[in-house]
Structure formats: C-alpha cells, structure tokens
C-alpha cells in the first residue's frame, strides 16, 4: 500500500518564497558552482585540490536543496489568507494572546510547518502552541504542555495575516 505524502500547508507568500529560492538555485547557483568546478579543474591534480572538493560539496548541497524544495512544492497546499475565517484561529491568521506566565501580550502568525520561524513570530500549525490555538475563538483560554511546564494563553484577537 502506497504511503500518502504529507501535505505541506503554506501561505501564498511562503509558496512564492520557495519558488523564488528554487529558481535562484537552478538558474544562478548551478551556473556559479559549475564555473567554480571548472576553474578548480584547470588547476590540475584533483586529488589534492581543496577548491575542487569544496565546490563539489557545495554542488551536492545545492542539488539536495533543489530536491528538497521540489518535494515540498509537489505536496504544497496553499491557504488563501484573504479567505481565512477570523471567527476561529486557523492557518493564515495572526493571533494576539495574553501569556499568563509572563503577563504579556504576544502575536503569533499561524503558518504551515515549512514556513515556521519562531524568531519572526511565525508558528507552525503542528507546534504544541499552534495545535492548541487552532479552532479556538476570542476569549478562549488554552493550556499548552511544553515539556514539564504548562503555558496558559487567552486569545485576545484574531485577524488575517497582513
């Protein structure tokens, strides 16, 4: 029985970013690395040529990233943020919560796992906080188990990602 591939849920911006990266890798990076390999070959003996080895390693990394992005895009499911329902939390929403533990308001943008970046406030729908928030409404209080601790958040606002 064939295994069903996991859908990669993402926003339109996330899709465009990946498509742009893929294009850059295929058009620019491939030709740059090909040039580096050619220049390293011209230096003679390849068995002790550090530039050649480094260029080949870089080529392998580029090809691996191209393959990874193509696989992500093959299973991409784009969420239209403009159609995101703001009655409940879902992917494509920006959520303002009150963190009881730290007595502060936090903003999270809920995105698919391929776009998650906690430093930018983008949390995955598959993260513990993301899973707890999905389907909840303004005024709801959610508790999230994070290891040995439980964090408690009150949903203050839900809006579409800008």
CSV table of N, CA and C in Angstrom, one decimal:
chain,number,residue,atom,x,y,z
A,1,UNK,N,0.8,-1.2,0.0
A,1,UNK,CA,0.0,0.0,0.0
A,1,UNK,C,0.9,1.2,0.0
A,2,UNK,N,0.6,2.2,-0.9
A,2,UNK,CA,1.5,3.4,-1.0
A,2,UNK,C,1.2,4.3,0.2
A,3,UNK,N,2.3,4.9,0.6
A,3,UNK,CA,2.2,5.8,1.8
A,3,UNK,C,1.7,7.2,1.2
A,4,UNK,N,0.7,7.8,1.9
A,4,UNK,CA,0.3,9.1,1.4
A,4,UNK,C,1.3,10.1,1.9
A,5,UNK,N,1.7,11.0,1.0
A,5,UNK,CA,2.7,12.0,1.3
A,5,UNK,C,2.0,13.1,2.2
A,6,UNK,N,2.7,13.6,3.1
A,6,UNK,CA,2.2,14.7,4.0
A,6,UNK,C,2.0,16.0,3.1
A,7,UNK,N,0.8,16.6,3.3
A,7,UNK,CA,0.6,17.9,2.7
A,7,UNK,C,1.4,18.9,3.3
A,8,UNK,N,2.0,19.8,2.5
A,8,UNK,CA,2.8,20.9,3.1
A,8,UNK,C,1.9,22.2,3.0
A,9,UNK,N,1.3,22.5,4.1
A,9,UNK,CA,0.4,23.6,4.1
A,9,UNK,C,1.2,24.9,4.2
A,10,UNK,N,0.9,25.9,3.3
A,10,UNK,CA,1.7,27.1,3.3
A,10,UNK,C,0.8,28.3,2.8
A,11,UNK,N,1.3,29.5,3.1
A,11,UNK,CA,0.6,30.7,2.6
A,11,UNK,C,1.1,31.0,1.2
A,12,UNK,N,0.5,31.9,0.5
A,12,UNK,CA,0.9,32.3,-0.8
A,12,UNK,C,2.3,32.9,-0.7
A,13,UNK,N,2.6,33.7,0.3
A,13,UNK,CA,3.9,34.3,0.4
A,13,UNK,C,5.0,33.2,0.6
A,14,UNK,N,4.7,32.2,1.4
A,14,UNK,CA,5.6,31.1,1.6
A,14,UNK,C,5.9,30.3,0.4
A,15,UNK,N,4.8,30.1,-0.4
A,15,UNK,CA,5.0,29.4,-1.7
A,15,UNK,C,5.9,30.2,-2.6
A,16,UNK,N,5.6,31.5,-2.7
A,16,UNK,CA,6.4,32.4,-3.6
A,16,UNK,C,7.9,32.4,-3.2
A,17,UNK,N,8.1,32.5,-1.9
A,17,UNK,CA,9.5,32.5,-1.4
A,17,UNK,C,10.2,31.2,-1.8
A,18,UNK,N,9.6,30.0,-1.6
A,18,UNK,CA,10.2,28.8,-2.0
A,18,UNK,C,10.4,28.7,-3.5
A,19,UNK,N,9.4,29.2,-4.3
A,19,UNK,CA,9.6,29.2,-5.8
A,19,UNK,C,10.7,30.1,-6.2
A,20,UNK,N,10.9,31.2,-5.6
A,20,UNK,CA,12.0,32.1,-5.9
A,20,UNK,C,13.3,31.5,-5.5
A,21,UNK,N,13.4,30.8,-4.3
A,21,UNK,CA,14.6,30.2,-4.0
A,21,UNK,C,15.0,29.1,-4.9
A,22,UNK,N,14.0,28.3,-5.3
A,22,UNK,CA,14.2,27.2,-6.3
A,22,UNK,C,14.8,27.8,-7.6
A,23,UNK,N,14.2,28.8,-8.1
A,23,UNK,CA,14.6,29.5,-9.3
A,23,UNK,C,16.0,30.0,-9.2
A,24,UNK,N,16.3,30.6,-8.1
A,24,UNK,CA,17.7,31.1,-7.9
A,24,UNK,C,18.7,30.0,-7.9
A,25,UNK,N,18.4,28.9,-7.2
A,25,UNK,CA,19.3,27.7,-7.1
A,25,UNK,C,19.5,27.1,-8.5
A,26,UNK,N,18.4,27.0,-9.3
A,26,UNK,CA,18.6,26.4,-10.6
A,26,UNK,C,19.2,27.3,-11.6
A,27,UNK,N,18.9,28.6,-11.6
A,27,UNK,CA,19.4,29.5,-12.6
A,27,UNK,C,20.8,30.1,-12.2
A,28,UNK,N,20.9,30.6,-11.0
A,28,UNK,CA,22.1,31.3,-10.6
A,28,UNK,C,23.2,30.4,-10.0
A,29,UNK,N,22.7,29.7,-8.9
A,29,UNK,CA,23.7,28.9,-8.1
A,29,UNK,C,24.3,27.8,-8.9
A,30,UNK,N,23.5,27.1,-9.7
A,30,UNK,CA,24.1,26.0,-10.5
A,30,UNK,C,25.2,26.5,-11.5
A,31,UNK,N,24.9,27.6,-12.1
A,31,UNK,CA,26.0,28.1,-13.0
A,31,UNK,C,27.2,28.6,-12.3
A,32,UNK,N,27.0,29.2,-11.1
A,32,UNK,CA,28.1,29.7,-10.3
A,32,UNK,C,29.0,28.5,-9.9
A,33,UNK,N,28.4,27.4,-9.4
A,33,UNK,CA,29.1,26.3,-8.9
A,33,UNK,C,29.8,25.6,-10.1
A,34,UNK,N,29.1,25.5,-11.2
A,34,UNK,CA,29.7,24.9,-12.4
A,34,UNK,C,31.0,25.6,-12.8
A,35,UNK,N,31.0,27.0,-12.7
A,35,UNK,CA,32.1,27.8,-13.0
A,35,UNK,C,33.3,27.5,-12.0
A,36,UNK,N,32.9,27.5,-10.8
A,36,UNK,CA,33.9,27.2,-9.7
A,36,UNK,C,34.6,25.8,-9.9
A,37,UNK,N,33.8,24.8,-10.3
A,37,UNK,CA,34.3,23.5,-10.5
A,37,UNK,C,35.3,23.5,-11.7
A,38,UNK,N,34.8,24.2,-12.8
A,38,UNK,CA,35.7,24.4,-14.0
A,38,UNK,C,37.0,25.0,-13.7
A,39,UNK,N,37.0,26.1,-12.9
A,39,UNK,CA,38.2,26.8,-12.5
A,39,UNK,C,39.1,25.9,-11.7
A,40,UNK,N,38.5,25.2,-10.8
A,40,UNK,CA,39.3,24.3,-9.9
A,40,UNK,C,39.9,23.2,-10.7
A,41,UNK,N,39.2,22.7,-11.7
A,41,UNK,CA,39.8,21.6,-12.6
A,41,UNK,C,41.0,22.1,-13.4
A,42,UNK,N,41.0,23.4,-13.7
A,42,UNK,CA,42.1,23.9,-14.5
A,42,UNK,C,43.3,24.0,-13.7
A,43,UNK,N,43.2,23.9,-12.4
A,43,UNK,CA,44.4,24.0,-11.5
A,43,UNK,C,45.2,22.7,-11.5
A,44,UNK,N,44.7,21.7,-12.2
A,44,UNK,CA,45.5,20.4,-12.3
A,44,UNK,C,45.0,19.3,-11.4
A,45,UNK,N,45.9,18.6,-10.7
A,45,UNK,CA,45.7,17.4,-9.9
A,45,UNK,C,44.5,17.6,-9.0
A,46,UNK,N,43.4,16.9,-9.2
A,46,UNK,CA,42.2,17.0,-8.4
A,46,UNK,C,42.2,16.2,-7.1
A,47,UNK,N,43.2,15.3,-7.0
A,47,UNK,CA,43.3,14.5,-5.7
A,47,UNK,C,43.6,15.3,-4.5
A,48,UNK,N,44.3,16.5,-4.7
A,48,UNK,CA,44.7,17.3,-3.5
A,48,UNK,C,44.2,18.7,-3.8
A,49,UNK,N,43.1,18.9,-4.4
A,49,UNK,CA,42.6,20.2,-4.8
A,49,UNK,C,41.5,20.6,-3.9
A,50,UNK,N,41.8,21.4,-2.8
A,50,UNK,CA,40.7,21.8,-1.8
A,50,UNK,C,39.6,22.6,-2.5
A,51,UNK,N,39.9,23.5,-3.4
A,51,UNK,CA,38.9,24.3,-4.1
A,51,UNK,C,37.9,23.4,-4.8
A,52,UNK,N,38.4,22.3,-5.5
A,52,UNK,CA,37.6,21.4,-6.2
A,52,UNK,C,36.7,20.6,-5.2
A,53,UNK,N,37.3,20.1,-4.2
A,53,UNK,CA,36.5,19.4,-3.2
A,53,UNK,C,35.4,20.3,-2.6
A,54,UNK,N,35.7,21.5,-2.2
A,54,UNK,CA,34.7,22.4,-1.7
A,54,UNK,C,33.6,22.7,-2.7
A,55,UNK,N,34.0,22.9,-3.9
A,55,UNK,CA,33.0,23.2,-4.9
A,55,UNK,C,32.1,22.0,-5.2
A,56,UNK,N,32.6,20.8,-5.1
A,56,UNK,CA,31.8,19.6,-5.3
A,56,UNK,C,30.8,19.5,-4.1
A,57,UNK,N,31.3,19.8,-2.9
A,57,UNK,CA,30.5,19.7,-1.7
A,57,UNK,C,29.3,20.7,-1.8
A,58,UNK,N,29.7,21.9,-2.3
A,58,UNK,CA,28.7,23.0,-2.4
A,58,UNK,C,27.6,22.5,-3.5
A,59,UNK,N,28.1,21.9,-4.6
A,59,UNK,CA,27.2,21.4,-5.6
A,59,UNK,C,26.3,20.4,-5.1
A,60,UNK,N,26.8,19.5,-4.3
A,60,UNK,CA,25.9,18.5,-3.6
A,60,UNK,C,24.9,19.1,-2.8
A,61,UNK,N,25.3,20.1,-2.0
A,61,UNK,CA,24.3,20.8,-1.1
A,61,UNK,C,23.2,21.5,-1.9
A,62,UNK,N,23.6,22.2,-3.0
A,62,UNK,CA,22.7,22.9,-3.9
A,62,UNK,C,21.7,21.9,-4.5
A,63,UNK,N,22.2,20.8,-5.0
A,63,UNK,CA,21.3,19.8,-5.6
A,63,UNK,C,20.3,19.2,-4.5
A,64,UNK,N,20.8,19.0,-3.3
A,64,UNK,CA,20.0,18.4,-2.3
A,64,UNK,C,18.9,19.4,-1.9
A,65,UNK,N,19.2,20.7,-1.8
A,65,UNK,CA,18.2,21.7,-1.5
A,65,UNK,C,17.2,21.8,-2.6
A,66,UNK,N,17.6,21.7,-3.9
A,66,UNK,CA,16.7,21.8,-5.0
A,66,UNK,C,15.7,20.6,-4.9
A,67,UNK,N,16.2,19.4,-4.6
A,67,UNK,CA,15.4,18.2,-4.5
A,67,UNK,C,14.4,18.4,-3.3
A,68,UNK,N,14.9,19.0,-2.2
A,68,UNK,CA,14.0,19.2,-1.0
A,68,UNK,C,12.9,20.1,-1.4
A,69,UNK,N,13.2,21.3,-2.0
A,69,UNK,CA,12.2,22.3,-2.3
A,69,UNK,C,11.2,21.7,-3.3
A,70,UNK,N,11.7,20.9,-4.3
A,70,UNK,CA,10.7,20.3,-5.3
A,70,UNK,C,9.8,19.4,-4.6
A,71,UNK,N,10.3,18.6,-3.6
A,71,UNK,CA,9.4,17.7,-2.9
A,71,UNK,C,8.4,18.5,-2.1
A,72,UNK,N,8.8,19.5,-1.5
A,72,UNK,CA,7.8,20.4,-0.7
A,72,UNK,C,6.8,20.9,-1.6
A,73,UNK,N,7.2,21.5,-2.7
A,73,UNK,CA,6.2,22.1,-3.7
A,73,UNK,C,5.3,21.1,-4.3
A,74,UNK,N,5.8,19.9,-4.5
A,74,UNK,CA,5.0,18.8,-5.1
A,74,UNK,C,3.8,18.5,-4.2
A,75,UNK,N,3.9,18.7,-2.9
A,75,UNK,CA,2.8,18.4,-1.9
A,75,UNK,C,2.3,19.6,-1.3
A,76,UNK,N,2.5,20.8,-1.9
A,76,UNK,CA,2.1,22.0,-1.3
A,76,UNK,C,0.5,22.2,-1.4
A,77,UNK,N,0.0,22.7,-0.3
A,77,UNK,CA,-1.4,23.1,-0.3
A,77,UNK,C,-1.5,24.5,0.2
A,78,UNK,N,-1.9,25.4,-0.7
A,78,UNK,CA,-1.8,26.8,-0.4
A,78,UNK,C,-3.1,27.3,0.3
A,79,UNK,N,-2.9,28.0,1.4
A,79,UNK,CA,-4.0,28.5,2.2
A,79,UNK,C,-4.2,30.0,1.7
A,80,UNK,N,-5.3,30.4,1.3
A,80,UNK,CA,-5.6,31.8,0.9
A,80,UNK,C,-5.9,32.6,2.2
A,81,UNK,N,-4.9,33.4,2.6
A,81,UNK,CA,-5.1,34.2,3.8
A,81,UNK,C,-6.2,35.2,3.7
A,82,UNK,N,-6.5,35.6,2.5
A,82,UNK,CA,-7.6,36.6,2.4
A,82,UNK,C,-9.0,35.9,2.7
A,83,UNK,N,-9.0,34.6,2.6
A,83,UNK,CA,-10.3,33.9,2.8
A,83,UNK,C,-10.3,33.3,4.2
A,84,UNK,N,-9.2,33.6,5.0
A,84,UNK,CA,-9.2,33.0,6.4
A,84,UNK,C,-10.3,33.5,7.2
A,85,UNK,N,-11.0,32.6,7.9
A,85,UNK,CA,-12.1,32.9,8.8
A,85,UNK,C,-11.5,33.5,10.1
A,86,UNK,N,-11.9,34.6,10.5
A,86,UNK,CA,-11.3,35.2,11.7
A,86,UNK,C,-12.2,35.0,13.0
A,87,UNK,N,-13.2,34.1,12.8
A,87,UNK,CA,-14.0,33.7,14.0
A,87,UNK,C,-13.3,32.8,14.9
A,88,UNK,N,-12.5,31.9,14.2
A,88,UNK,CA,-11.7,30.9,15.0
A,88,UNK,C,-10.2,31.0,14.4
A,89,UNK,N,-9.3,30.5,15.2
A,89,UNK,CA,-7.9,30.5,14.8
A,89,UNK,C,-7.7,29.4,13.8
A,90,UNK,N,-7.0,29.8,12.7
A,90,UNK,CA,-6.6,28.8,11.7
A,90,UNK,C,-5.3,29.3,11.0
A,91,UNK,N,-4.8,28.4,10.1
A,91,UNK,CA,-3.6,28.8,9.4
A,91,UNK,C,-4.0,30.1,8.5
A,92,UNK,N,-3.1,31.0,8.5
A,92,UNK,CA,-3.3,32.2,7.8
A,92,UNK,C,-3.8,33.4,8.7
A,93,UNK,N,-3.9,33.1,10.0
A,93,UNK,CA,-4.4,34.1,10.9
A,93,UNK,C,-3.2,34.6,11.8
A,94,UNK,N,-3.4,35.8,12.2
A,94,UNK,CA,-2.5,36.4,13.2
A,94,UNK,C,-3.3,36.5,14.5
A,95,UNK,N,-2.7,35.9,15.5
A,95,UNK,CA,-3.4,35.8,16.8
A,95,UNK,C,-2.7,36.6,17.9
A,96,UNK,N,-3.4,37.4,18.6
A,96,UNK,CA,-2.9,38.1,19.7
A,96,UNK,C,-3.4,37.3,21.0
A,97,UNK,N,-2.4,36.9,21.8
A,97,UNK,CA,-2.8,36.2,23.0
A,97,UNK,C,-2.2,36.9,24.2
A,98,UNK,N,-2.8,36.6,25.4
A,98,UNK,CA,-2.2,37.1,26.7
A,98,UNK,C,-1.5,35.9,27.3
A,99,UNK,N,-0.3,36.0,27.6
A,99,UNK,CA,0.5,34.9,28.2
A,99,UNK,C,0.4,35.2,29.8
A,100,UNK,N,-0.3,34.3,30.5
A,100,UNK,CA,-0.5,34.4,31.9
A,100,UNK,C,0.8,34.4,32.7
A,101,UNK,N,1.7,33.5,32.3
A,101,UNK,CA,3.0,33.3,33.0
A,101,UNK,C,3.9,34.5,33.0
A,102,UNK,N,4.0,35.2,31.8
A,102,UNK,CA,4.9,36.3,31.7
A,102,UNK,C,4.1,37.6,31.7
A,103,UNK,N,2.8,37.6,31.9
A,103,UNK,CA,2.0,38.8,32.0
A,103,UNK,C,2.3,39.7,30.8
A,104,UNK,N,2.2,39.2,29.6
A,104,UNK,CA,2.4,40.0,28.4
A,104,UNK,C,1.6,39.5,27.2
A,105,UNK,N,1.4,40.4,26.3
A,105,UNK,CA,0.7,40.1,25.0
A,105,UNK,C,1.7,39.6,24.0
A,106,UNK,N,1.3,38.6,23.2
A,106,UNK,CA,2.2,38.0,22.2
A,106,UNK,C,1.4,37.9,20.9
A,107,UNK,N,2.0,38.1,19.8
A,107,UNK,CA,1.4,38.0,18.5
A,107,UNK,C,2.0,36.8,17.8
A,108,UNK,N,1.2,35.9,17.3
A,108,UNK,CA,1.7,34.7,16.5
A,108,UNK,C,1.0,34.8,15.2
A,109,UNK,N,1.7,34.5,14.1
A,109,UNK,CA,1.1,34.2,12.8
A,109,UNK,C,1.1,32.7,12.6
A,110,UNK,N,0.0,32.1,12.4
A,110,UNK,CA,-0.1,30.7,12.2
A,110,UNK,C,0.2,30.3,10.8
A,111,UNK,N,1.2,29.5,10.6
A,111,UNK,CA,1.6,29.1,9.2
A,111,UNK,C,1.8,27.6,9.2
A,112,UNK,N,2.0,27.1,8.0
A,112,UNK,CA,2.4,25.7,7.8
A,112,UNK,C,3.8,25.4,8.3
A,113,UNK,N,4.1,24.2,8.5
A,113,UNK,CA,5.4,23.8,9.1
A,113,UNK,C,6.6,24.3,8.3
A,114,UNK,N,6.5,24.3,7.0
A,114,UNK,CA,7.6,24.7,6.2
A,114,UNK,C,8.0,26.2,6.3
A,115,UNK,N,7.0,27.0,6.8
A,115,UNK,CA,7.2,28.5,6.9
A,115,UNK,C,7.5,28.9,8.3
A,116,UNK,N,7.4,28.0,9.3
A,116,UNK,CA,7.6,28.4,10.7
A,116,UNK,C,8.9,29.0,11.0
A,117,UNK,N,8.9,30.1,11.8
A,117,UNK,CA,10.1,30.8,12.2
A,117,UNK,C,9.7,31.5,13.5
A,118,UNK,N,10.0,30.9,14.6
A,118,UNK,CA,9.6,31.4,15.9
A,118,UNK,C,10.2,32.8,16.2
A,119,UNK,N,11.4,33.1,15.6
A,119,UNK,CA,12.1,34.4,15.9
A,119,UNK,C,11.3,35.5,15.2
A,120,UNK,N,10.5,35.1,14.2
A,120,UNK,CA,9.6,36.1,13.5
A,120,UNK,C,8.2,36.0,13.9
A,121,UNK,N,7.9,35.2,14.9
A,121,UNK,CA,6.5,35.1,15.4
A,121,UNK,C,5.7,34.2,14.6
A,122,UNK,N,6.3,33.4,13.6
A,122,UNK,CA,5.5,32.5,12.8
A,122,UNK,C,5.6,31.1,13.4
A,123,UNK,N,4.4,30.7,13.9
A,123,UNK,CA,4.4,29.3,14.5
A,123,UNK,C,3.7,28.4,13.6
A,124,UNK,N,4.1,27.1,13.6
A,124,UNK,CA,3.5,26.1,12.8
A,124,UNK,C,2.2,25.6,13.4
A,125,UNK,N,1.3,25.2,12.5
A,125,UNK,CA,0.1,24.6,12.9
A,125,UNK,C,0.3,23.2,13.6
A,126,UNK,N,1.5,22.7,13.4
A,126,UNK,CA,1.9,21.4,14.0
A,126,UNK,C,2.6,21.6,15.4
A,127,UNK,N,3.0,22.8,15.7
A,127,UNK,CA,3.6,23.0,17.0
A,127,UNK,C,2.6,22.9,18.2
A,128,UNK,N,3.1,22.6,19.4
A,128,UNK,CA,2.2,22.5,20.5
A,128,UNK,C,1.3,23.7,20.7
A,129,UNK,N,1.8,24.9,20.6
A,129,UNK,CA,1.0,26.1,20.7
A,129,UNK,C,0.1,26.3,19.5
A,130,UNK,N,0.6,26.0,18.3
A,130,UNK,CA,-0.3,26.1,17.1
A,130,UNK,C,-1.5,25.2,17.2
A,131,UNK,N,-1.2,23.9,17.6
A,131,UNK,CA,-2.3,22.9,17.7
A,131,UNK,C,-3.3,23.3,18.7
A,132,UNK,N,-2.8,23.9,19.8
A,132,UNK,CA,-3.8,24.3,20.9
A,132,UNK,C,-4.6,25.5,20.5
A,133,UNK,N,-4.1,26.4,19.7
A,133,UNK,CA,-4.8,27.6,19.3
A,133,UNK,C,-5.8,27.3,18.1
A,134,UNK,N,-5.5,26.4,17.3
A,134,UNK,CA,-6.4,26.1,16.1
A,134,UNK,C,-7.8,25.8,16.6
A,135,UNK,N,-8.8,26.4,15.9
A,135,UNK,CA,-10.2,26.2,16.2
A,135,UNK,C,-10.7,26.9,17.4
A,136,UNK,N,-9.9,27.7,18.1
A,136,UNK,CA,-10.3,28.4,19.3
A,136,UNK,C,-10.8,29.8,18.9
A,137,UNK,N,-11.5,30.5,19.8
A,137,UNK,CA,-12.1,31.8,19.5
A,137,UNK,C,-11.6,32.9,20.4
A,138,UNK,N,-11.9,34.1,20.1
A,138,UNK,CA,-11.5,35.2,21.0
A,138,UNK,C,-12.2,35.0,22.4
A,139,UNK,N,-11.4,35.1,23.4
A,139,UNK,CA,-11.9,34.9,24.8
A,139,UNK,C,-11.6,33.6,25.3
A,140,UNK,N,-11.3,32.6,24.5
A,140,UNK,CA,-10.9,31.3,24.9
A,140,UNK,C,-9.6,31.3,25.6
A,141,UNK,N,-9.4,30.4,26.6
A,141,UNK,CA,-8.2,30.2,27.3
A,141,UNK,C,-7.7,28.8,26.9
A,142,UNK,N,-6.4,28.7,26.5
A,142,UNK,CA,-5.8,27.4,26.1
A,142,UNK,C,-4.6,27.2,27.0
A,143,UNK,N,-4.5,25.9,27.3
A,143,UNK,CA,-3.3,25.5,28.1
A,143,UNK,C,-2.5,24.6,27.2
A,144,UNK,N,-1.2,24.8,27.2
A,144,UNK,CA,-0.3,24.1,26.3
A,144,UNK,C,0.8,23.4,27.1
A,145,UNK,N,1.0,22.1,27.0
A,145,UNK,CA,2.0,21.4,27.7
A,145,UNK,C,3.3,21.6,26.9
A,146,UNK,N,4.3,22.2,27.5
A,146,UNK,CA,5.6,22.3,26.9
A,146,UNK,C,6.6,21.7,27.8
A,147,UNK,N,6.9,20.4,27.5
A,147,UNK,CA,7.8,19.6,28.4
A,147,UNK,C,7.1,19.4,29.7
A,148,UNK,N,7.7,19.8,30.8
A,148,UNK,CA,7.2,19.7,32.2
A,148,UNK,C,6.3,20.8,32.6
A,149,UNK,N,6.3,21.9,31.8
A,149,UNK,CA,5.5,23.0,32.1
A,149,UNK,C,4.2,23.2,31.3
A,150,UNK,N,3.3,23.9,31.8
A,150,UNK,CA,2.0,24.2,31.1
A,150,UNK,C,1.9,25.7,31.0
A,151,UNK,N,1.9,26.2,29.7
A,151,UNK,CA,1.7,27.6,29.5
A,151,UNK,C,0.2,27.8,29.2
A,152,UNK,N,-0.3,29.0,29.7
A,152,UNK,CA,-1.7,29.3,29.6
A,152,UNK,C,-1.8,30.7,28.8
A,153,UNK,N,-2.7,30.6,27.8
A,153,UNK,CA,-2.9,31.8,26.9
A,153,UNK,C,-4.3,32.1,26.8
A,154,UNK,N,-4.7,33.4,26.8
A,154,UNK,CA,-6.0,33.8,26.5
A,154,UNK,C,-6.0,34.5,25.1
A,155,UNK,N,-6.9,34.1,24.2
A,155,UNK,CA,-6.9,34.7,22.9
A,155,UNK,C,-7.6,36.0,23.0
A,156,UNK,N,-6.9,37.0,22.6
A,156,UNK,CA,-7.4,38.4,22.6
A,156,UNK,C,-8.0,38.9,21.3
A,157,UNK,N,-7.3,38.5,20.2
A,157,UNK,CA,-7.7,39.0,18.8
A,157,UNK,C,-7.3,38.0,17.8
A,158,UNK,N,-8.1,37.9,16.7
A,158,UNK,CA,-7.8,37.0,15.6
A,158,UNK,C,-8.0,37.9,14.3
A,159,UNK,N,-7.0,38.0,13.5
A,159,UNK,CA,-7.1,38.7,12.2
A,159,UNK,C,-6.4,38.0,11.1
A,160,UNK,N,-6.6,38.4,9.9
A,160,UNK,CA,-5.9,37.8,8.8
A,160,UNK,C,-4.5,38.3,8.8
A,161,UNK,N,-3.6,37.4,8.4
A,161,UNK,CA,-2.2,37.8,8.2
A,161,UNK,C,-2.1,38.9,7.2
A,162,UNK,N,-1.3,39.9,7.4
A,162,UNK,CA,-1.2,41.0,6.5
A,162,UNK,C,-0.4,40.7,5.3
